[in-house]
């Protein structure tokens, strides 16, 4: 359930802001409204945090042992860490300058690579002796056209390019020079000096890199320092952003607003009373978009929280808490997509080992292990009923495993067909194993999407909008049969089907049409039927497309079967590739590596498929029928950070 919230405002003396905020942070109940503080102190904190992040990224780039990088032991104090960060950032900036200098010097050397050594001292000496030298380059054939005046000396020619010196040619370009000849500017210093500078800069860079490498051991200290900074930033942002009077008197007031769970309101009032603070509390308004969401469920339903936290999905305060339904259907989806009982056993065993290892180390067991075990069990169950074990061929599986499977959906009976009782014509081809699995997928779609509209009916039970939700449910039920007819088998599920004088097919069509009419009239009901109809008329295109969307939403659940089938095909292919290697001592190790790599890769692909497809069905198809946008803001009270 979503815990009800109260919007509260706390008023204190402005001079007591600092101590009051520390008290509020200590009790950790008040989720503050968004504040944007501004102060010199806050700016310094943010700058220090930015430098800490930069220092951490610099050290993480060093090729140090991973164990050293992941060490959590703080080796130096926060003050020392702050000084170290400043030194790291300064050396990093110096390294960038040195690299720019090296690049510039190398470009300069490349410019004179074919000229040989250029010594400016010698050029200056000759100039003092009355010999002025200027450097030029020109196509060789053009150079040969230059006469005896002006006087030139050809130094070399490569790739049909002549490099020559102009002697005492003054400062202007000689008139006899061809247009293709261009003057080469002298370097800023002699080429030998450039080489020495590059060597010196490179040596300094090596010293800086050695400094970085040496301080990788202090990564944990830098992270601890940054964590403390984040706490300071949060506190200072609130302090600077609080509303307050600015009269400069002892009785100036300051105030802060936020949200607190209704169950904790009395505790907050008690603290306010003890500290002589004023407090006002009220229910959040319906249009208040900043109300945080705090979920409260039993331990089993809470198993889904690691997944929703990872996805960052939070229901809005005025939306539904579907944690239980999310967990229920996601567990089914996971089992169907992974689809292999052998994979499920591996998942369960791996989770149990990690749980045991965590308990032995004395740490708290993360709830994610419980979720993984549940998902692994779901995979084992689905793999058992469909008889899928590491993609092993059915002829190699023991009979007792085959007997555990359920015939209509089991791979053991893939060649058999099933004819429903209402089909009198025995010449009609029965339902295959694949079609039965498709029906199962569509049935899950009907169940999950029906839950969405039933919840909508319950939520709107005091309004005529309940008829709009009922219409959507009727469309869903009718469209389910249409999908069976159009996608699975039109001969077994014809639109004219009659069972025991009950026109099932016609009822399905009537459900779609009648449901559409009810939805058209009442879906936008807000106290006036005429306005509701006009709203539907204004959005007639999307309303009509809504019928198509119901069809596509049901059909989209076929991905559970298709993705699971792809995973089974990959595991079977891996076994076929490894099969010829059995019985050969030399190739046995390659067989093991192939099996581990192949099945491991398949499990990773299955996991990605779960995230893409299994999560999508909950957060898109199911949520759309619920009218959820997952626009919630997670309840995160102003409190002291607990270091991990």
Coordinates of C-alpha atoms in Angstrom, one line a residue:
X1 CA 0.0 0.0 0.0
X2 CA 1.0 3.7 -0.4
X3 CA 1.3 5.2 3.0
X4 CA -0.9 8.4 3.4
X5 CA 1.1 11.6 3.8
X6 CA 0.6 14.9 5.6
X7 CA 2.0 18.1 4.3
X8 CA 3.6 20.0 7.2
X9 CA 5.3 23.3 7.8
X10 CA 7.6 23.9 10.7
X11 CA 8.3 27.4 12.0
X12 CA 11.4 28.2 14.1
X13 CA 13.5 31.1 15.2
X14 CA 15.9 32.2 12.4
X15 CA 18.8 32.1 14.9
X16 CA 18.1 28.5 15.7
X17 CA 18.1 27.3 12.1
X18 CA 21.3 25.3 12.4
X19 CA 20.4 23.4 15.5
X20 CA 16.9 22.8 14.3
X21 CA 18.0 21.3 11.0
X22 CA 20.4 19.0 12.8
X23 CA 17.5 17.8 15.0
X24 CA 15.3 17.3 12.0
X25 CA 18.0 15.4 10.2
X26 CA 18.6 13.2 13.3
X27 CA 14.9 12.1 13.5
X28 CA 14.8 11.6 9.7
X29 CA 11.1 11.9 9.2
X30 CA 10.5 15.0 7.0
X31 CA 10.7 14.7 3.2
X32 CA 11.5 18.3 2.3
X33 CA 10.0 20.2 -0.6
X34 CA 12.5 21.0 -3.3
X35 CA 14.9 23.8 -2.2
X36 CA 17.5 25.7 -4.2
X37 CA 19.8 27.3 -1.7
X38 CA 22.6 29.8 -2.6
X39 CA 25.6 30.7 -0.5
X40 CA 29.3 31.0 -0.7
X41 CA 29.7 28.0 1.6
X42 CA 27.5 25.9 -0.6
X43 CA 29.5 26.9 -3.7
X44 CA 32.7 25.8 -2.0
X45 CA 31.2 22.5 -1.0
X46 CA 30.0 21.8 -4.5
X47 CA 33.4 22.7 -6.0
X48 CA 35.1 20.4 -3.5
X49 CA 32.7 17.6 -4.4
X50 CA 33.4 18.1 -8.1
X51 CA 37.1 17.9 -7.4
X52 CA 36.6 14.7 -5.4
X53 CA 34.7 13.1 -8.2
X54 CA 37.4 14.2 -10.7
X55 CA 40.1 12.8 -8.4
X56 CA 38.2 9.5 -8.1
X57 CA 37.9 9.1 -11.9
X58 CA 41.6 9.9 -12.3
X59 CA 42.6 7.2 -9.9
X60 CA 40.1 4.7 -11.3
X61 CA 41.8 5.0 -14.7
X62 CA 45.1 3.8 -13.3
X63 CA 45.9 0.2 -14.0
X64 CA 46.0 -0.9 -10.4
X65 CA 44.8 -4.3 -9.0
X66 CA 41.0 -4.4 -8.8
X67 CA 41.1 -5.5 -5.1
X68 CA 43.0 -2.3 -4.3
X69 CA 40.5 -0.1 -6.2
X70 CA 37.5 -1.7 -4.4
X71 CA 39.1 -1.5 -0.9
X72 CA 36.7 0.0 1.6
X73 CA 39.3 0.7 4.3
X74 CA 39.9 4.4 4.9
X75 CA 43.7 5.0 5.1
X76 CA 43.8 8.8 5.7
X77 CA 41.6 11.3 7.4
X78 CA 39.1 13.6 5.7
X79 CA 41.4 16.6 6.0
X80 CA 44.3 14.6 4.5
X81 CA 41.9 13.4 1.8
X82 CA 40.9 17.0 1.0
X83 CA 44.5 18.0 0.6
X84 CA 45.3 14.9 -1.5
X85 CA 42.3 15.7 -3.8
X86 CA 43.6 19.3 -4.4
X87 CA 47.1 17.9 -5.2
X88 CA 45.6 15.3 -7.6
X89 CA 43.5 17.9 -9.4
X90 CA 46.5 20.3 -9.6
X91 CA 48.7 17.5 -11.0
X92 CA 46.0 16.5 -13.5
X93 CA 45.8 20.1 -14.7
X94 CA 49.6 20.2 -15.0
X95 CA 49.5 17.0 -16.9
X96 CA 47.1 18.4 -19.5
X97 CA 49.3 21.4 -19.9
X98 CA 52.3 19.2 -20.4
X99 CA 50.5 17.1 -23.0
X100 CA 49.5 20.1 -24.9
X101 CA 53.1 21.4 -24.9
X102 CA 54.4 18.0 -26.1
X103 CA 51.8 17.9 -28.9
X104 CA 52.7 21.4 -30.0
X105 CA 56.5 20.6 -29.8
X106 CA 56.0 17.4 -31.8
X107 CA 54.0 19.3 -34.5
X108 CA 56.9 21.8 -34.7
X109 CA 59.4 19.0 -35.0
X110 CA 57.3 17.4 -37.7
X111 CA 57.4 20.7 -39.6
X112 CA 61.2 20.6 -39.7
X113 CA 61.6 16.8 -39.9
X114 CA 63.0 17.1 -43.5
X115 CA 65.1 20.1 -42.8
X116 CA 67.4 18.5 -40.3
X117 CA 68.6 20.4 -37.2
X118 CA 67.5 24.0 -37.1
X119 CA 69.7 25.9 -34.7
X120 CA 68.5 29.5 -34.1
X121 CA 71.7 30.5 -32.4
X122 CA 73.7 29.8 -35.6
X123 CA 71.1 31.7 -37.7
X124 CA 71.4 34.7 -35.4
X125 CA 75.2 34.5 -35.4
X126 CA 75.3 34.5 -39.2
X127 CA 72.9 37.5 -39.2
X128 CA 75.3 39.4 -37.0
X129 CA 78.0 38.6 -39.5
X130 CA 75.9 40.1 -42.3
X131 CA 74.5 36.9 -43.7
X132 CA 70.7 36.7 -43.5
X133 CA 69.0 33.3 -44.1
X134 CA 65.3 32.7 -44.9
X135 CA 63.8 29.2 -45.3
X136 CA 61.6 28.3 -48.3
X137 CA 59.9 25.3 -49.9
X138 CA 58.8 25.0 -53.5
X139 CA 58.0 22.4 -56.1
X140 CA 61.4 21.2 -57.5
X141 CA 60.5 22.1 -61.1
X142 CA 59.6 25.6 -60.1
X143 CA 62.8 26.0 -58.0
X144 CA 64.8 25.2 -61.1
X145 CA 63.3 28.2 -62.9
X146 CA 64.8 30.6 -60.3
X147 CA 67.8 32.4 -61.7
X148 CA 71.1 33.3 -60.1
X149 CA 69.6 36.3 -58.5
X150 CA 68.3 36.1 -55.8
X151 CA 71.0 33.9 -54.3
X152 CA 69.7 30.5 -53.0
X153 CA 71.2 27.3 -51.6
X154 CA 69.3 24.0 -52.2
X155 CA 69.5 21.9 -49.0
X156 CA 67.6 18.9 -50.2
X157 CA 64.7 17.7 -52.3
X158 CA 62.3 14.8 -51.6
X159 CA 59.0 14.0 -53.1
X160 CA 59.7 16.6 -55.8
X161 CA 59.8 19.3 -53.2
X162 CA 62.8 21.6 -52.9
X163 CA 64.0 23.0 -49.6
X164 CA 66.3 25.9 -49.9
X165 CA 67.7 29.0 -48.2
X166 CA 67.4 32.5 -49.5
X167 CA 70.6 34.5 -48.7
X168 CA 70.4 38.2 -48.0
X169 CA 67.1 38.5 -49.7
X170 CA 65.9 41.3 -47.4
X171 CA 62.5 41.2 -45.7
X172 CA 60.4 41.3 -48.9
X173 CA 59.6 38.4 -51.1
X174 CA 61.8 38.4 -54.2
X175 CA 60.0 39.2 -57.4
X176 CA 61.6 36.3 -59.3
X177 CA 60.3 33.7 -56.9
X178 CA 57.5 31.5 -58.4
X179 CA 54.1 31.8 -56.7
X180 CA 54.3 28.2 -55.5
X181 CA 57.3 29.0 -53.3
X182 CA 56.4 29.8 -49.7
X183 CA 58.5 30.8 -46.7
X184 CA 58.8 28.5 -43.7
X185 CA 58.6 30.4 -40.4
X186 CA 61.4 29.7 -38.0
X187 CA 60.6 27.5 -34.9
X188 CA 60.2 29.2 -31.6
X189 CA 63.5 27.6 -30.5
X190 CA 66.1 25.2 -31.9
X191 CA 64.9 21.7 -32.8
X192 CA 67.3 20.2 -30.3
X193 CA 65.8 22.3 -27.5
X194 CA 62.3 21.1 -28.6
X195 CA 63.5 17.5 -28.3
X196 CA 64.8 18.2 -24.8
X197 CA 61.6 19.9 -23.8
X198 CA 59.6 16.9 -25.0
X199 CA 61.8 14.6 -23.0
X200 CA 61.5 16.7 -19.9
X201 CA 57.8 17.0 -20.2
X202 CA 57.4 13.3 -20.8
X203 CA 59.5 12.5 -17.7
X204 CA 57.3 14.9 -15.6
X205 CA 54.2 13.1 -16.9
X206 CA 55.6 9.8 -15.8
X207 CA 56.2 11.2 -12.3
X208 CA 52.6 12.5 -12.2
X209 CA 51.3 9.0 -13.3
X210 CA 53.4 7.4 -10.7
X211 CA 51.9 9.7 -8.1
X212 CA 48.4 8.8 -9.3
X213 CA 49.2 5.1 -9.2
X214 CA 50.7 5.4 -5.7
X215 CA 47.5 7.0 -4.4
X216 CA 45.0 4.5 -5.8
X217 CA 45.2 3.0 -2.3
X218 CA 43.4 6.1 -1.0
X219 CA 40.4 5.8 -3.3
X220 CA 38.2 4.7 -0.3
X221 CA 39.3 7.7 1.6
X222 CA 38.4 10.0 -1.2
X223 CA 35.0 8.3 -1.6
X224 CA 34.4 8.7 2.2
X225 CA 35.4 12.4 2.0
X226 CA 33.0 12.9 -1.0
X227 CA 30.2 11.2 0.9
X228 CA 30.7 13.5 3.8
X229 CA 30.6 16.4 1.4
X230 CA 27.3 15.3 -0.1
X231 CA 25.9 15.4 3.4
X232 CA 27.3 18.9 4.0
X233 CA 25.9 20.0 0.6
X234 CA 22.4 18.7 1.4
X235 CA 22.5 20.4 4.8
X236 CA 23.8 23.7 3.5
X237 CA 21.4 23.7 0.6
X238 CA 18.5 23.4 3.0
X239 CA 19.9 25.9 5.4
X240 CA 20.4 28.5 2.6
X241 CA 17.1 27.7 0.9
X242 CA 14.8 28.0 3.9
X243 CA 12.2 30.8 3.9
X244 CA 13.0 33.4 6.6
X245 CA 12.3 37.0 7.7
X246 CA 15.1 39.4 7.1
X247 CA 14.5 42.1 9.7
X248 CA 17.7 41.5 11.7
X249 CA 16.0 41.0 15.0
X250 CA 16.2 38.3 17.6
X251 CA 12.6 37.3 16.9
X252 CA 13.1 36.7 13.2
X253 CA 11.4 33.5 12.0
X254 CA 12.4 30.8 9.5
X255 CA 10.3 28.0 8.2
X256 CA 10.5 24.8 6.2
X257 CA 7.9 22.6 4.5
X258 CA 7.7 19.0 3.5
X259 CA 5.8 15.8 3.9
X260 CA 5.7 13.2 6.7
X261 CA 3.9 9.8 6.8
X262 CA 0.7 10.2 8.7
X263 CA 1.8 7.4 11.0
X264 CA 4.8 9.4 12.0
X265 CA 3.1 12.8 12.4
X266 CA 2.7 12.5 16.2
X267 CA 6.4 11.7 16.6
X268 CA 7.2 14.9 14.6
X269 CA 4.8 16.9 16.7
X270 CA 6.4 15.7 19.8
X271 CA 9.8 16.8 18.7
X272 CA 8.4 20.2 17.7
X273 CA 6.8 20.6 21.1
X274 CA 10.0 19.7 22.9
X275 CA 11.9 22.4 20.9
X276 CA 9.2 25.1 21.0
X277 CA 8.7 25.0 17.2
X278 CA 5.3 25.7 15.6
X279 CA 3.9 23.1 13.2
X280 CA 1.0 23.0 10.8
X281 CA -0.2 19.8 9.1
X282 CA -2.8 19.2 6.3
X283 CA -3.7 16.6 3.7
X284 CA -1.9 17.1 0.4
X285 CA -4.0 18.6 -2.4
X286 CA -5.1 16.5 -5.3
X287 CA -3.1 18.6 -7.7
X288 CA 0.1 18.5 -5.5
X289 CA 2.8 17.0 -7.7
X290 CA 5.5 16.9 -5.0
X291 CA 3.9 14.5 -2.6
X292 CA 6.4 11.6 -2.1
X293 CA 5.5 8.0 -2.3
X294 CA 6.3 5.6 0.5
X295 CA 5.4 1.9 0.0
X296 CA 4.5 -0.4 2.8
X297 CA 4.1 -4.1 2.2
X298 CA 4.8 -7.4 3.8
X299 CA 8.2 -9.1 3.5
X300 CA 7.2 -11.3 0.6
X301 CA 5.8 -8.5 -1.6
X302 CA 8.8 -6.4 -0.6
X303 CA 11.0 -8.8 -2.6
X304 CA 10.1 -6.8 -5.7
X305 CA 11.7 -3.6 -4.3
X306 CA 15.3 -4.3 -5.5
X307 CA 14.0 -4.6 -9.0
X308 CA 11.8 -1.5 -8.9
X309 CA 14.6 0.5 -7.2
X310 CA 17.0 -0.6 -10.0
X311 CA 14.4 0.5 -12.6
X312 CA 13.7 3.7 -10.8
X313 CA 9.9 3.1 -11.1
X314 CA 7.9 4.8 -8.4
X315 CA 4.1 5.1 -8.5
X316 CA 2.6 8.5 -8.0
X317 CA 1.1 9.3 -4.6
X318 CA -2.4 9.2 -6.2
X319 CA -1.7 6.1 -8.3
X320 CA -1.8 2.4 -7.4
X321 CA 0.7 0.3 -5.5
X322 CA 1.0 -2.7 -7.7
X323 CA 4.0 -4.2 -5.9
X324 CA 2.1 -7.5 -5.2
X325 CA 0.8 -7.9 -8.8
X326 CA 4.2 -6.8 -10.2
X327 CA 5.9 -9.5 -8.2
X328 CA 3.3 -12.2 -9.1
X329 CA 3.3 -11.6 -12.8
X330 CA 7.0 -10.8 -13.1
X331 CA 7.8 -14.1 -11.4
X332 CA 5.7 -15.9 -14.1
X333 CA 7.3 -13.9 -16.9
X334 CA 10.8 -14.7 -15.6
X335 CA 10.1 -18.4 -15.4
X336 CA 8.6 -18.5 -19.0
X337 CA 11.4 -16.5 -20.5
X338 CA 14.3 -18.4 -18.9
X339 CA 12.2 -21.5 -19.5
X340 CA 14.8 -24.1 -18.5
X341 CA 14.6 -26.0 -15.2
X342 CA 18.3 -26.6 -15.3
X343 CA 19.0 -22.9 -15.5
X344 CA 16.5 -22.3 -12.7
X345 CA 18.4 -24.7 -10.4
X346 CA 21.7 -22.9 -11.2
X347 CA 20.1 -19.6 -10.2
X348 CA 18.7 -21.0 -7.0
X349 CA 22.0 -22.7 -6.0
X350 CA 24.0 -19.6 -6.8
X351 CA 21.7 -17.4 -4.7
X352 CA 21.8 -19.8 -1.8
X353 CA 25.6 -19.9 -1.8
X354 CA 25.8 -16.1 -1.9
X355 CA 23.3 -15.9 1.0
X356 CA 25.3 -18.4 3.0
X357 CA 28.6 -16.6 2.3
X358 CA 27.0 -13.3 3.4
X359 CA 25.7 -14.8 6.6
X360 CA 29.0 -16.3 7.5
X361 CA 30.7 -13.0 7.0
X362 CA 28.2 -11.5 9.5
X363 CA 26.6 -9.1 7.1
X364 CA 23.0 -8.5 6.5
X365 CA 21.6 -10.6 3.7
X366 CA 20.3 -8.4 0.9
X367 CA 16.6 -8.9 -0.1
X368 CA 17.6 -9.3 -3.7
X369 CA 18.8 -12.9 -2.9
X370 CA 15.3 -13.7 -1.9
X371 CA 13.9 -12.4 -5.1
X372 CA 16.5 -14.3 -7.1
X373 CA 15.6 -17.6 -5.3
X374 CA 11.9 -17.0 -6.0
X375 CA 12.6 -16.3 -9.7
X376 CA 14.8 -19.4 -9.9
X377 CA 12.0 -21.6 -8.4
X378 CA 9.6 -20.2 -11.0
X379 CA 12.0 -21.1 -13.7
X380 CA 12.4 -24.7 -12.3
X381 CA 8.6 -25.1 -12.2
X382 CA 8.1 -23.9 -15.7
X383 CA 11.0 -25.9 -17.1
X384 CA 9.6 -29.0 -15.3
X385 CA 6.1 -28.7 -16.7
X386 CA 7.5 -28.1 -20.2
X387 CA 10.3 -30.7 -19.8
X388 CA 13.2 -28.4 -20.5
X389 CA 16.5 -29.3 -18.8
X390 CA 19.7 -27.6 -20.1
X391 CA 18.4 -28.1 -23.7
X392 CA 19.1 -31.9 -23.4
X393 CA 17.3 -34.0 -26.0
X394 CA 14.1 -35.7 -24.8
X395 CA 15.6 -39.1 -25.7
X396 CA 18.3 -38.6 -23.1
X397 CA 16.1 -37.5 -20.2
X398 CA 14.9 -40.1 -17.6
X399 CA 11.2 -41.1 -17.8
X400 CA 10.4 -39.7 -14.3
X401 CA 11.3 -36.2 -15.5
X402 CA 9.1 -36.6 -18.5
X403 CA 6.2 -37.7 -16.4
X404 CA 6.5 -34.5 -14.3
X405 CA 5.6 -32.4 -17.3
X406 CA 2.1 -31.3 -18.3
X407 CA 1.2 -32.9 -21.7
X408 CA -0.6 -30.0 -23.5
X409 CA 2.5 -27.7 -23.1
X410 CA 5.2 -30.3 -22.6
X411 CA 8.0 -30.8 -25.2
X412 CA 7.5 -34.5 -24.7
X413 CA 4.2 -34.3 -26.5
X414 CA 5.2 -31.8 -29.1
X415 CA 4.1 -34.1 -31.9
X416 CA 0.6 -34.6 -30.5
X417 CA -2.5 -32.4 -30.9
X418 CA -5.5 -31.8 -28.7
X419 CA -9.0 -31.3 -29.9
X420 CA -11.4 -29.3 -27.6
X421 CA -14.6 -31.0 -26.7
X422 CA -16.8 -28.5 -28.7
X423 CA -15.2 -29.5 -32.0
X424 CA -17.5 -32.1 -33.6
X425 CA -15.6 -32.4 -36.9
X426 CA -12.8 -34.8 -36.0
X427 CA -11.0 -34.1 -39.2
X428 CA -10.1 -30.6 -38.0
X429 CA -6.5 -30.4 -37.0
X430 CA -6.1 -30.2 -33.2
X431 CA -4.2 -27.6 -31.1
X432 CA -0.4 -28.1 -31.2
X433 CA 2.0 -27.8 -28.3
X434 CA 3.0 -24.3 -29.6
X435 CA -0.6 -23.2 -29.9
X436 CA -1.4 -24.3 -26.4
X437 CA 1.5 -22.2 -25.2
X438 CA 0.2 -19.2 -27.1
X439 CA -3.2 -19.6 -25.5
X440 CA -1.5 -19.7 -22.1
X441 CA 0.3 -16.4 -22.9
X442 CA -3.0 -14.8 -24.1
X443 CA -4.7 -16.1 -21.0
X444 CA -2.1 -14.4 -18.8
X445 CA -2.7 -11.2 -20.7
X446 CA -6.4 -11.5 -20.1
X447 CA -5.8 -12.1 -16.4
X448 CA -3.3 -9.3 -15.8
X449 CA -5.1 -6.7 -17.9
X450 CA -8.5 -7.7 -16.3
X451 CA -6.9 -7.0 -12.9
X452 CA -6.1 -3.5 -14.1
X453 CA -9.7 -2.7 -15.0
X454 CA -11.1 -4.4 -11.9
X455 CA -8.9 -2.2 -9.8
X456 CA -10.2 0.8 -11.9
X457 CA -13.8 -0.2 -11.2
X458 CA -13.1 -0.5 -7.4
X459 CA -11.4 2.9 -7.5
X460 CA -14.3 4.5 -9.3
X461 CA -17.1 2.6 -7.5
X462 CA -18.7 5.9 -6.4
X463 CA -18.8 7.4 -9.9
X464 CA -20.4 6.5 -13.2
X465 CA -16.8 6.2 -14.5
X466 CA -17.1 2.7 -13.2
X467 CA -19.1 1.9 -16.3
X468 CA -16.3 3.1 -18.5
X469 CA -13.9 0.7 -16.7
X470 CA -16.5 -2.1 -17.1
X471 CA -16.7 -1.3 -20.8
X472 CA -12.9 -1.6 -21.1
X473 CA -13.0 -4.9 -19.3
X474 CA -15.8 -6.1 -21.6
X475 CA -13.7 -5.1 -24.6
X476 CA -10.7 -7.0 -23.2
X477 CA -12.7 -10.2 -22.7
X478 CA -14.3 -10.0 -26.2
X479 CA -11.0 -9.2 -27.8
X480 CA -9.4 -12.2 -26.1
X481 CA -11.6 -14.5 -28.0
X482 CA -10.9 -12.5 -31.3
X483 CA -7.2 -13.0 -30.7
X484 CA -7.7 -16.8 -30.2
X485 CA -9.6 -16.9 -33.5
X486 CA -7.3 -14.7 -35.5
X487 CA -3.9 -15.7 -34.1
X488 CA -4.2 -19.2 -32.7
X489 CA -6.7 -21.2 -34.8
X490 CA -9.8 -19.9 -36.6
X491 CA -11.3 -23.4 -37.1
X492 CA -11.3 -24.2 -33.4
X493 CA -12.2 -20.7 -32.3
X494 CA -14.5 -19.5 -35.0
X495 CA -16.3 -16.2 -34.6
X496 CA -19.6 -18.2 -35.1
X497 CA -18.7 -20.7 -32.3
X498 CA -21.7 -22.0 -30.3
X499 CA -21.2 -24.2 -27.3
X500 CA -24.3 -25.8 -25.6
X501 CA -26.5 -23.2 -27.4
X502 CA -24.4 -20.4 -26.2
X503 CA -23.1 -18.2 -29.1
X504 CA -19.6 -17.7 -27.7
X505 CA -18.3 -16.0 -30.8
X506 CA -21.2 -13.5 -31.0
X507 CA -21.0 -12.8 -27.3
X508 CA -17.3 -11.9 -27.8
X509 CA -18.2 -9.4 -30.6
X510 CA -21.0 -8.0 -28.5
X511 CA -18.5 -7.5 -25.6
X512 CA -16.2 -5.6 -27.9
X513 CA -19.0 -3.4 -29.3
X514 CA -20.8 -2.9 -26.1
X515 CA -17.6 -2.3 -24.2
X516 CA -16.6 0.3 -26.7
X517 CA -19.9 2.2 -26.3
X518 CA -19.7 2.2 -22.5
X519 CA -16.1 3.3 -22.6
X520 CA -16.9 6.0 -25.2
X521 CA -19.7 7.5 -23.0
X522 CA -18.2 7.1 -19.5
X523 CA -14.4 6.9 -19.8
X524 CA -14.0 10.7 -19.3
X525 CA -16.9 11.1 -16.9
X526 CA -16.4 13.8 -14.3
X527 CA -19.9 14.6 -13.2
X528 CA -21.5 15.3 -16.5
X529 CA -22.3 12.6 -19.2
X530 CA -22.6 15.1 -22.0
X531 CA -19.1 16.5 -21.3
X532 CA -17.7 13.0 -21.1
X533 CA -19.1 12.2 -24.6
X534 CA -17.8 15.5 -26.0
X535 CA -14.4 14.7 -24.7
X536 CA -14.5 11.3 -26.4
X537 CA -15.6 13.0 -29.6
X538 CA -12.7 15.4 -29.5
X539 CA -10.3 12.5 -29.2
X540 CA -12.2 10.2 -31.6
X541 CA -9.0 9.0 -33.4
X542 CA -7.3 7.9 -30.2
X543 CA -10.6 6.4 -28.9
X544 CA -11.0 4.3 -32.1
X545 CA -7.3 3.3 -31.9
X546 CA -7.9 2.2 -28.3
X547 CA -9.8 -0.8 -29.6
X548 CA -6.9 -1.8 -31.8
X549 CA -4.5 -1.2 -28.8
X550 CA -6.5 -3.8 -26.8
X551 CA -5.9 -6.3 -29.5
X552 CA -2.2 -5.5 -29.8
X553 CA -1.7 -5.5 -26.0
X554 CA -3.1 -9.0 -25.7
X555 CA -1.0 -10.2 -28.7
X556 CA 2.1 -8.6 -27.3
X557 CA 2.1 -11.3 -24.5
X558 CA 3.1 -13.9 -27.1
X559 CA 6.6 -12.6 -26.6
X560 CA 6.8 -14.8 -23.5
X561 CA 6.5 -17.9 -25.7
X562 CA 8.6 -16.6 -28.5
X563 CA 11.6 -15.4 -26.4
X564 CA 11.5 -18.6 -24.3
X565 CA 11.5 -20.6 -27.6
X566 CA 14.6 -18.7 -28.8
X567 CA 16.4 -19.5 -25.6
X568 CA 15.6 -23.2 -25.8
X569 CA 16.9 -23.2 -29.4
X570 CA 20.2 -21.7 -28.3
X571 CA 20.7 -24.2 -25.5
X572 CA 19.9 -27.1 -27.8
X573 CA 22.3 -25.8 -30.4
X574 CA 25.1 -25.5 -27.8
X575 CA 24.5 -29.1 -26.9
X576 CA 24.6 -30.2 -30.5
X577 CA 27.9 -28.4 -31.0
X578 CA 29.4 -30.0 -27.9
X579 CA 28.0 -33.5 -28.6
X580 CA 30.7 -34.7 -31.1
X581 CA 33.4 -33.8 -28.5
X582 CA 32.2 -36.3 -26.0
X583 CA 34.3 -39.4 -25.7
X584 CA 37.6 -37.8 -26.8
X585 CA 40.0 -37.1 -24.0
X586 CA 41.8 -34.5 -25.9
X587 CA 38.7 -32.5 -26.8
X588 CA 36.9 -33.0 -23.4
X589 CA 38.2 -29.8 -22.0
X590 CA 37.0 -27.9 -25.1
X591 CA 33.6 -29.5 -24.7
X592 CA 33.4 -28.2 -21.1
X593 CA 34.5 -24.7 -22.1
X594 CA 31.9 -24.7 -25.0
X595 CA 29.1 -25.8 -22.7
X596 CA 30.0 -23.3 -20.0
X597 CA 30.4 -20.4 -22.5
X598 CA 27.3 -21.3 -24.6
X599 CA 24.9 -21.8 -21.7
X600 CA 26.4 -18.9 -19.8
X601 CA 25.9 -16.6 -22.8
X602 CA 22.3 -17.9 -23.2
X603 CA 21.5 -17.1 -19.5
X604 CA 22.8 -13.6 -20.0
X605 CA 20.7 -13.2 -23.1
X606 CA 17.7 -14.5 -21.2
X607 CA 18.3 -12.1 -18.4
X608 CA 18.4 -9.2 -20.9
X609 CA 15.2 -10.5 -22.4
X610 CA 13.6 -10.5 -18.9
X611 CA 14.5 -6.9 -18.4
X612 CA 13.3 -5.9 -21.9
X613 CA 10.2 -8.0 -22.1
X614 CA 9.2 -9.2 -18.6
X615 CA 9.5 -5.7 -17.2
X616 CA 7.8 -4.1 -20.2
X617 CA 4.6 -6.1 -19.8
X618 CA 4.3 -4.7 -16.2
X619 CA 5.4 -1.2 -16.7
X620 CA 3.8 -0.6 -20.1
X621 CA 0.8 -2.8 -21.1
X622 CA -0.4 -3.4 -17.5
X623 CA 0.3 0.1 -16.4
X624 CA -1.4 1.7 -19.4
X625 CA -4.6 -0.2 -18.6
X626 CA -4.3 1.0 -15.0
X627 CA -3.7 4.6 -16.1
X628 CA -0.4 4.7 -14.3
X629 CA 2.5 6.9 -15.5
X630 CA 5.0 6.0 -12.8
X631 CA 5.5 9.7 -12.1
X632 CA 6.1 9.3 -8.4
X633 CA 8.7 10.8 -6.2
X634 CA 10.3 8.3 -3.8
X635 CA 10.0 9.2 -0.1
X636 CA 13.5 10.3 0.9
X637 CA 13.4 12.1 4.3
X638 CA 16.0 14.6 5.4
X639 CA 18.3 12.5 7.5
X640 CA 21.8 11.6 8.4
X641 CA 23.5 9.4 5.8
X642 CA 24.4 5.9 7.0
X643 CA 27.9 5.0 5.8
X644 CA 28.0 1.6 4.2

